[in-house]
PDB file of C-alpha atoms in Angstrom:
ATOM      1  CA  MET A   1    -113.938-109.065  24.451  1.00  0.00           C
ATOM      2  CA  THR A   2    -116.210-107.089  26.782  1.00  0.00           C
ATOM      3  CA  GLY A   3    -116.158-106.093  30.371  1.00  0.00           C
ATOM      4  CA  ALA A   4    -113.278-104.887  32.508  1.00  0.00           C
ATOM      5  CA  GLY A   5    -110.733-107.138  30.813  1.00  0.00           C
ATOM      6  CA  GLY A   6    -111.689-105.899  27.421  1.00  0.00           C
ATOM      7  CA  SER A   7    -111.384-102.313  28.492  1.00  0.00           C
ATOM      8  CA  ILE A   8    -107.871-102.901  29.795  1.00  0.00           C
ATOM      9  CA  VAL A   9    -106.725-104.564  26.586  1.00  0.00           C
ATOM     10  CA  ALA A  10    -108.203-101.770  24.496  1.00  0.00           C
ATOM     11  CA  ALA A  11    -106.421 -99.151  26.602  1.00  0.00           C
ATOM     12  CA  ARG A  12    -103.090-100.944  26.196  1.00  0.00           C
ATOM     13  CA  LEU A  13    -103.539-101.161  22.440  1.00  0.00           C
ATOM     14  CA  ASP A  14    -104.318 -97.450  22.285  1.00  0.00           C
ATOM     15  CA  GLY A  15    -101.164 -96.596  24.286  1.00  0.00           C
ATOM     16  CA  ALA A  16     -99.000 -98.813  22.088  1.00  0.00           C
ATOM     17  CA  SER A  17    -100.235 -97.087  18.961  1.00  0.00           C
ATOM     18  CA  GLU A  18     -99.153 -93.729  20.415  1.00  0.00           C
ATOM     19  CA  ASP A  19     -95.557 -95.011  21.039  1.00  0.00           C
ATOM     20  CA  ILE A  20     -95.020 -96.240  17.468  1.00  0.00           C
ATOM     21  CA  PRO A  21     -92.471 -93.789  15.764  1.00  0.00           C
ATOM     22  CA  VAL A  22     -93.463 -92.016  12.618  1.00  0.00           C
ATOM     23  CA  ASP A  23     -91.417 -93.321   9.641  1.00  0.00           C
ATOM     24  CA  VAL A  24     -90.217 -90.244   7.658  1.00  0.00           C
ATOM     25  CA  PRO A  25     -88.786 -91.002   4.150  1.00  0.00           C
ATOM     26  CA  ARG A  26     -85.003 -90.586   3.888  1.00  0.00           C
ATOM     27  CA  VAL A  27     -84.827 -88.188   0.917  1.00  0.00           C
ATOM     28  CA  PRO A  28     -87.185 -85.536   2.317  1.00  0.00           C
ATOM     29  CA  ALA A  29     -85.450 -85.825   5.688  1.00  0.00           C
ATOM     30  CA  ARG A  30     -82.005 -85.260   4.128  1.00  0.00           C
ATOM     31  CA  GLU A  31     -83.269 -82.319   2.094  1.00  0.00           C
ATOM     32  CA  ALA A  32     -84.788 -80.767   5.185  1.00  0.00           C
ATOM     33  CA  ALA A  33     -81.502 -81.166   7.076  1.00  0.00           C
ATOM     34  CA  GLU A  34     -79.511 -79.631   4.198  1.00  0.00           C
ATOM     35  CA  ASP A  35     -81.906 -76.670   4.040  1.00  0.00           C
ATOM     36  CA  GLU A  36     -81.511 -76.142   7.737  1.00  0.00           C
ATOM     37  CA  LEU A  37     -77.695 -76.355   7.665  1.00  0.00           C
ATOM     38  CA  SER A  38     -77.490 -73.960   4.694  1.00  0.00           C
ATOM     39  CA  ASP A  39     -78.573 -71.154   6.998  1.00  0.00           C
ATOM     40  CA  PRO A  40     -75.640 -68.617   7.193  1.00  0.00           C
ATOM     41  CA  MET A  41     -75.858 -68.620  10.988  1.00  0.00           C
ATOM     42  CA  TYR A  42     -74.258 -72.085  10.996  1.00  0.00           C
ATOM     43  CA  HIS A  43     -71.239 -70.899   8.934  1.00  0.00           C
ATOM     44  CA  GLU A  44     -70.327 -67.597  10.557  1.00  0.00           C
ATOM     45  CA  HIS A  45     -67.107 -69.014  12.040  1.00  0.00           C
ATOM     46  CA  ASP A  46     -66.050 -71.299   9.165  1.00  0.00           C
ATOM     47  CA  PRO A  47     -62.440 -70.726   7.896  1.00  0.00           C
ATOM     48  CA  ASN A  48     -62.158 -68.828   4.639  1.00  0.00           C
ATOM     49  CA  LEU A  49     -60.499 -70.160   1.471  1.00  0.00           C
ATOM     50  CA  LEU A  50     -57.015 -68.917   2.443  1.00  0.00           C
ATOM     51  CA  GLU A  51     -57.259 -70.409   5.918  1.00  0.00           C
ATOM     52  CA  ARG A  52     -58.353 -73.747   4.480  1.00  0.00           C
ATOM     53  CA  ALA A  53     -55.436 -73.694   2.011  1.00  0.00           C
ATOM     54  CA  LEU A  54     -52.971 -72.919   4.815  1.00  0.00           C
ATOM     55  CA  ASP A  55     -54.415 -75.709   6.933  1.00  0.00           C
ATOM     56  CA  ARG A  56     -53.931 -78.169   4.084  1.00  0.00           C
ATOM     57  CA  PHE A  57     -50.381 -76.893   3.498  1.00  0.00           C
ATOM     58  CA  TRP A  58     -49.361 -77.324   7.122  1.00  0.00           C
ATOM     59  CA  ASP A  59     -50.983 -80.748   7.183  1.00  0.00           C
ATOM     60  CA  TRP A  60     -48.870 -81.652   4.154  1.00  0.00           C
ATOM     61  CA  VAL A  61     -45.708 -80.312   5.826  1.00  0.00           C
ATOM     62  CA  GLY A  62     -46.513 -82.285   8.946  1.00  0.00           C
ATOM     63  CA  ASP A  63     -47.025 -85.482   6.946  1.00  0.00           C
ATOM     64  CA  LEU A  64     -43.781 -84.834   5.061  1.00  0.00           C
ATOM     65  CA  LEU A  65     -41.797 -84.357   8.271  1.00  0.00           C
ATOM     66  CA  ASP A  66     -43.398 -87.415   9.816  1.00  0.00           C
ATOM     67  CA  GLY A  67     -42.438 -89.461   6.768  1.00  0.00           C
ATOM     68  CA  ALA A  68     -38.888 -88.105   6.815  1.00  0.00           C
ATOM     69  CA  ALA A  69     -38.578 -88.814  10.525  1.00  0.00           C
ATOM     70  CA  GLY A  70     -39.743 -92.368   9.944  1.00  0.00           C
ATOM     71  CA  ALA A  71     -37.269 -92.900   7.090  1.00  0.00           C
ATOM     72  CA  ALA A  72     -34.286 -91.216   8.787  1.00  0.00           C
ATOM     73  CA  PRO A  73     -31.998 -93.444  10.892  1.00  0.00           C
ATOM     74  CA  GLY A  74     -32.791 -92.827  14.531  1.00  0.00           C
ATOM     75  CA  GLY A  75     -36.268 -91.400  13.903  1.00  0.00           C
ATOM     76  CA  PRO A  76     -36.933 -87.744  14.781  1.00  0.00           C
ATOM     77  CA  LEU A  77     -33.555 -87.348  16.495  1.00  0.00           C
ATOM     78  CA  GLY A  78     -31.795 -88.612  13.388  1.00  0.00           C
ATOM     79  CA  LEU A  79     -33.761 -86.138  11.255  1.00  0.00           C
ATOM     80  CA  VAL A  80     -32.608 -83.281  13.503  1.00  0.00           C
ATOM     81  CA  VAL A  81     -28.980 -84.411  13.189  1.00  0.00           C
ATOM     82  CA  ILE A  82     -29.236 -84.639   9.387  1.00  0.00           C
ATOM     83  CA  THR A  83     -30.835 -81.176   9.207  1.00  0.00           C
ATOM     84  CA  LEU A  84     -28.075 -79.656  11.342  1.00  0.00           C
ATOM     85  CA  ALA A  85     -25.430 -81.337   9.176  1.00  0.00           C
ATOM     86  CA  VAL A  86     -26.979 -79.916   5.980  1.00  0.00           C
ATOM     87  CA  LEU A  87     -27.171 -76.424   7.524  1.00  0.00           C
ATOM     88  CA  GLY A  88     -23.550 -76.695   8.637  1.00  0.00           C
ATOM     89  CA  LEU A  89     -22.447 -77.727   5.154  1.00  0.00           C
ATOM     90  CA  GLY A  90     -24.325 -74.794   3.627  1.00  0.00           C
ATOM     91  CA  ALA A  91     -22.725 -72.369   6.080  1.00  0.00           C
ATOM     92  CA  ALA A  92     -19.273 -73.768   5.305  1.00  0.00           C
ATOM     93  CA  LEU A  93     -19.800 -73.367   1.561  1.00  0.00           C
ATOM     94  CA  TRP A  94     -21.081 -69.813   2.059  1.00  0.00           C
ATOM     95  CA  TRP A  95     -18.033 -68.958   4.151  1.00  0.00           C
ATOM     96  CA  ARG A  96     -15.666 -70.563   1.633  1.00  0.00           C
ATOM     97  CA  LEU A  97     -17.188 -69.110  -1.553  1.00  0.00           C
ATOM     98  CA  GLY A  98     -18.528 -65.862  -0.145  1.00  0.00           C
ATOM     99  CA  THR A  99     -21.569 -63.951  -1.304  1.00  0.00           C
ATOM    100  CA  PRO A 100     -22.144 -64.313  -5.064  1.00  0.00           C
ATOM    101  CA  GLN A 101     -21.068 -61.133  -6.765  1.00  0.00           C
ATOM    102  CA  ARG A 102     -22.413 -61.750 -10.263  1.00  0.00           C
ATOM    103  CA  THR A 103     -24.998 -59.220 -11.271  1.00  0.00           C
ATOM    104  CA  LEU A 104     -27.472 -59.241 -14.111  1.00  0.00           C
ATOM    105  CA  ARG A 105     -26.697 -55.796 -15.433  1.00  0.00           C
ATOM    106  CA  THR A 106     -25.974 -55.229 -19.089  1.00  0.00           C
ATOM    107  CA  PRO A 107     -22.233 -55.431 -19.900  1.00  0.00           C
ATOM    108  CA  GLU A 108     -20.620 -52.058 -20.436  1.00  0.00           C
ATOM    109  CA  THR A 109     -18.460 -51.115 -23.380  1.00  0.00           C
ATOM    110  CA  LEU A 110     -15.050 -52.677 -23.796  1.00  0.00           C
ATOM    111  CA  PHE A 111     -13.165 -49.388 -23.917  1.00  0.00           C
ATOM    112  CA  GLY A 112     -13.634 -46.611 -21.400  1.00  0.00           C
ATOM    113  CA  GLY A 113     -12.044 -43.222 -20.960  1.00  0.00           C
ATOM    114  CA  ALA A 114      -9.470 -41.840 -23.363  1.00  0.00           C
ATOM    115  CA  ALA A 115      -8.770 -43.873 -26.509  1.00  0.00           C
ATOM    116  CA  ARG A 116      -5.452 -45.711 -26.447  1.00  0.00           C
ATOM    117  CA  SER A 117      -3.560 -47.718 -29.015  1.00  0.00           C
ATOM    118  CA  ALA A 118      -3.041 -51.457 -28.904  1.00  0.00           C
ATOM    119  CA  ALA A 119       0.602 -50.908 -27.897  1.00  0.00           C
ATOM    120  CA  GLU A 120      -0.453 -48.693 -24.991  1.00  0.00           C
ATOM    121  CA  HIS A 121      -2.930 -51.308 -23.774  1.00  0.00           C
ATOM    122  CA  ARG A 122      -0.250 -54.008 -23.981  1.00  0.00           C
ATOM    123  CA  THR A 123       2.173 -51.847 -22.016  1.00  0.00           C
ATOM    124  CA  ALA A 124      -0.461 -51.296 -19.325  1.00  0.00           C
ATOM    125  CA  ALA A 125      -1.217 -55.023 -19.242  1.00  0.00           C
ATOM    126  CA  ALA A 126       2.466 -55.872 -18.809  1.00  0.00           C
ATOM    127  CA  ALA A 127       2.773 -53.387 -15.931  1.00  0.00           C
ATOM    128  CA  HIS A 128      -0.195 -54.972 -14.149  1.00  0.00           C
ATOM    129  CA  ALA A 129       1.215 -58.446 -14.737  1.00  0.00           C
ATOM    130  CA  GLU A 130       4.569 -57.367 -13.318  1.00  0.00           C
ATOM    131  CA  ALA A 131       2.756 -56.375 -10.122  1.00  0.00           C
ATOM    132  CA  HIS A 132       0.703 -59.600 -10.174  1.00  0.00           C
ATOM    133  CA  ARG A 133      -2.515 -57.673 -10.701  1.00  0.00           C
ATOM    134  CA  TRP A 134      -3.869 -60.370 -13.000  1.00  0.00           C
ATOM    135  CA  THR A 135      -7.426 -59.068 -13.240  1.00  0.00           C
ATOM    136  CA  GLU A 136      -6.310 -55.678 -14.557  1.00  0.00           C
ATOM    137  CA  ALA A 137      -3.732 -57.371 -16.780  1.00  0.00           C
ATOM    138  CA  VAL A 138      -6.425 -59.522 -18.406  1.00  0.00           C
ATOM    139  CA  GLN A 139      -8.659 -56.506 -18.963  1.00  0.00           C
ATOM    140  CA  GLU A 140      -5.924 -54.472 -20.647  1.00  0.00           C
ATOM    141  CA  ARG A 141      -4.739 -57.381 -22.799  1.00  0.00           C
ATOM    142  CA  MET A 142      -8.270 -58.001 -24.047  1.00  0.00           C
ATOM    143  CA  ARG A 143      -8.544 -54.331 -24.983  1.00  0.00           C
ATOM    144  CA  ALA A 144      -5.184 -54.535 -26.752  1.00  0.00           C
ATOM    145  CA  LEU A 145      -6.383 -57.587 -28.719  1.00  0.00           C
ATOM    146  CA  VAL A 146      -9.545 -55.865 -29.949  1.00  0.00           C
ATOM    147  CA  ARG A 147      -7.798 -52.575 -30.671  1.00  0.00           C
ATOM    148  CA  SER A 148      -5.193 -54.442 -32.735  1.00  0.00           C
ATOM    149  CA  LEU A 149      -7.931 -56.073 -34.816  1.00  0.00           C
ATOM    150  CA  GLU A 150      -9.452 -52.651 -35.412  1.00  0.00           C
ATOM    151  CA  ASP A 151      -6.081 -51.199 -36.425  1.00  0.00           C
ATOM    152  CA  ARG A 152      -5.675 -54.003 -38.978  1.00  0.00           C
ATOM    153  CA  ALA A 153      -9.201 -53.428 -40.321  1.00  0.00           C
ATOM    154  CA  VAL A 154     -10.231 -56.941 -39.301  1.00  0.00           C
ATOM    155  CA  LEU A 155     -12.878 -55.193 -37.208  1.00  0.00           C
ATOM    156  CA  ASP A 156     -14.413 -51.869 -38.018  1.00  0.00           C
ATOM    157  CA  PRO A 157     -13.925 -49.362 -35.160  1.00  0.00           C
ATOM    158  CA  ARG A 158     -17.268 -49.023 -33.415  1.00  0.00           C
ATOM    159  CA  PRO A 159     -17.887 -47.012 -30.249  1.00  0.00           C
ATOM    160  CA  GLY A 160     -19.887 -48.819 -27.588  1.00  0.00           C
ATOM    161  CA  ARG A 161     -18.807 -52.326 -28.633  1.00  0.00           C
ATOM    162  CA  THR A 162     -18.738 -54.914 -25.820  1.00  0.00           C
ATOM    163  CA  ALA A 163     -16.217 -57.722 -25.426  1.00  0.00           C
ATOM    164  CA  ASP A 164     -18.830 -60.304 -26.458  1.00  0.00           C
ATOM    165  CA  GLU A 165     -19.745 -58.347 -29.571  1.00  0.00           C
ATOM    166  CA  ALA A 166     -16.085 -57.918 -30.525  1.00  0.00           C
ATOM    167  CA  ALA A 167     -15.441 -61.649 -30.085  1.00  0.00           C
ATOM    168  CA  ALA A 168     -18.493 -62.592 -32.164  1.00  0.00           C
ATOM    169  CA  ASP A 169     -17.600 -60.144 -34.958  1.00  0.00           C
ATOM    170  CA  ALA A 170     -13.971 -61.264 -35.049  1.00  0.00           C
ATOM    171  CA  GLY A 171     -14.965 -64.933 -34.949  1.00  0.00           C
ATOM    172  CA  ARG A 172     -16.925 -64.564 -38.165  1.00  0.00           C
ATOM    173  CA  VAL A 173     -13.838 -63.445 -40.119  1.00  0.00           C
ATOM    174  CA  LEU A 174     -11.362 -65.529 -38.076  1.00  0.00           C
ATOM    175  CA  PRO A 175     -13.329 -68.778 -37.691  1.00  0.00           C
ATOM    176  CA  ALA A 176     -10.288 -70.802 -36.621  1.00  0.00           C
ATOM    177  CA  HIS A 177     -10.072 -68.641 -33.500  1.00  0.00           C
ATOM    178  CA  ALA A 178     -13.796 -68.098 -32.886  1.00  0.00           C
ATOM    179  CA  GLY A 179     -14.052 -70.401 -29.874  1.00  0.00           C
ATOM    180  CA  ARG A 180     -11.003 -68.935 -28.136  1.00  0.00           C
ATOM    181  CA  LEU A 181     -12.212 -65.394 -28.814  1.00  0.00           C
ATOM    182  CA  LEU A 182     -15.528 -66.137 -27.138  1.00  0.00           C
ATOM    183  CA  SER A 183     -13.716 -67.739 -24.186  1.00  0.00           C
ATOM    184  CA  ALA A 184     -11.520 -64.650 -23.835  1.00  0.00           C
ATOM    185  CA  ALA A 185     -14.583 -62.386 -23.870  1.00  0.00           C
ATOM    186  CA  ARG A 186     -16.227 -64.557 -21.214  1.00  0.00           C
ATOM    187  CA  VAL A 187     -13.157 -64.263 -18.968  1.00  0.00           C
ATOM    188  CA  PHE A 188     -13.159 -60.489 -19.476  1.00  0.00           C
ATOM    189  CA  ASP A 189     -16.848 -60.291 -18.483  1.00  0.00           C
ATOM    190  CA  ASP A 190     -16.307 -62.518 -15.439  1.00  0.00           C
ATOM    191  CA  VAL A 191     -13.507 -60.406 -14.000  1.00  0.00           C
ATOM    192  CA  THR A 192     -14.992 -57.056 -15.020  1.00  0.00           C
ATOM    193  CA  TYR A 193     -18.674 -57.514 -14.162  1.00  0.00           C
ATOM    194  CA  GLY A 194     -18.927 -60.833 -12.320  1.00  0.00           C
ATOM    195  CA  GLY A 195     -16.706 -60.072  -9.328  1.00  0.00           C
ATOM    196  CA  ARG A 196     -14.235 -62.852 -10.124  1.00  0.00           C
ATOM    197  CA  THR A 197     -10.454 -62.573 -10.095  1.00  0.00           C
ATOM    198  CA  ALA A 198      -8.120 -63.625 -12.885  1.00  0.00           C
ATOM    199  CA  ASP A 199      -4.892 -65.561 -12.472  1.00  0.00           C
ATOM    200  CA  GLU A 200      -1.609 -65.785 -14.317  1.00  0.00           C
ATOM    201  CA  GLY A 201      -2.856 -68.650 -16.464  1.00  0.00           C
ATOM    202  CA  ALA A 202      -5.774 -66.609 -17.800  1.00  0.00           C
ATOM    203  CA  TYR A 203      -3.434 -63.727 -18.633  1.00  0.00           C
ATOM    204  CA  LEU A 204      -0.890 -65.917 -20.436  1.00  0.00           C
ATOM    205  CA  THR A 205      -3.653 -67.614 -22.445  1.00  0.00           C
ATOM    206  CA  LEU A 206      -4.901 -64.222 -23.585  1.00  0.00           C
ATOM    207  CA  CYS A 207      -1.365 -63.110 -24.489  1.00  0.00           C
ATOM    208  CA  THR A 208      -0.915 -66.209 -26.656  1.00  0.00           C
ATOM    209  CA  LEU A 209      -4.193 -65.563 -28.462  1.00  0.00           C
ATOM    210  CA  ASP A 210      -3.284 -61.916 -29.009  1.00  0.00           C
ATOM    211  CA  LEU A 211       0.057 -62.862 -30.571  1.00  0.00           C
ATOM    212  CA  GLU A 212      -1.507 -65.504 -32.841  1.00  0.00           C
ATOM    213  CA  LEU A 213      -4.132 -63.068 -34.080  1.00  0.00           C
ATOM    214  CA  GLU A 214      -1.386 -60.677 -35.122  1.00  0.00           C
ATOM    215  CA  THR A 215      -0.559 -62.974 -38.059  1.00  0.00           C
ATOM    216  CA  ALA A 216      -4.008 -64.508 -38.619  1.00  0.00           C
ATOM    217  CA  LYS A 217      -5.540 -63.876 -42.036  1.00  0.00           C
ATOM    218  CA  PRO A 218      -9.237 -62.982 -42.103  1.00  0.00           C
ATOM    219  CA  VAL A 219     -11.509 -65.170 -44.183  1.00  0.00           C
ATOM    220  CA  VAL A 220     -13.625 -63.308 -46.734  1.00  0.00           C
ATOM    221  CA  ALA A 221     -17.140 -64.668 -47.196  1.00  0.00           C
ATOM    222  CA  ALA A 222     -17.941 -66.143 -50.613  1.00  0.00           C
ATOM    223  CA  GLY A 223     -20.696 -63.629 -51.261  1.00  0.00           C
ATOM    224  CA  ALA A 224     -18.432 -60.706 -50.389  1.00  0.00           C
ATOM    225  CA  GLY A 225     -15.710 -62.039 -52.685  1.00  0.00           C
ATOM    226  CA  GLN A 226     -18.097 -62.296 -55.626  1.00  0.00           C
ATOM    227  CA  GLU A 227     -19.362 -58.746 -55.040  1.00  0.00           C
ATOM    228  CA  ALA A 228     -15.767 -57.455 -54.919  1.00  0.00           C
ATOM    229  CA  ALA A 229     -14.948 -59.278 -58.170  1.00  0.00           C
ATOM    230  CA  GLY A 230     -18.049 -57.877 -59.846  1.00  0.00           C
TER     231      GLY A 230
END
């Protein structure tokens, strides 16, 4: 087409070709964008690893509370009431039981101070029991029990022995009483190192065991008997 009309059409076609967008392939475009965004200037204010971990933790706590609020009767208000009830129960138990007194220190030796005989320990125990000082009575009766076993050569006298060690050693030669000996040692440890208090029942139980051990016959191991015979 020639003439004025042809010139107009040609001009329009040329303008349309300039408006057609350039089609850039996806992969090179993505790589170019990644290269650009990898510049440190874009990450100066990003949270560090600890901040990201804390954000995730608080998000988890928020989701947990939201779930609990949805499951609790009454929604968020019900969750608040339940939380206050649990805190009140914990405070009541703390007030009733007091601060735990048990410590993790190593038990001290069974005997302390000047050495006394079994009879002297029993006399001291009876005096404490008369005054209803059951904790001290239990301590002295346990010492009397062990001292009596040493006097009878059921146990060898050994400085520094603890109540648990004495009970274990005596239980090996008096197996019929092994369980009660260990229980007695546990009571002694509880009232001596654990901050607990004994009662009359604990004292009377220990007195009964002490009296029974007075007539108990130690069992000699088979190997020891054969060595003695040889």
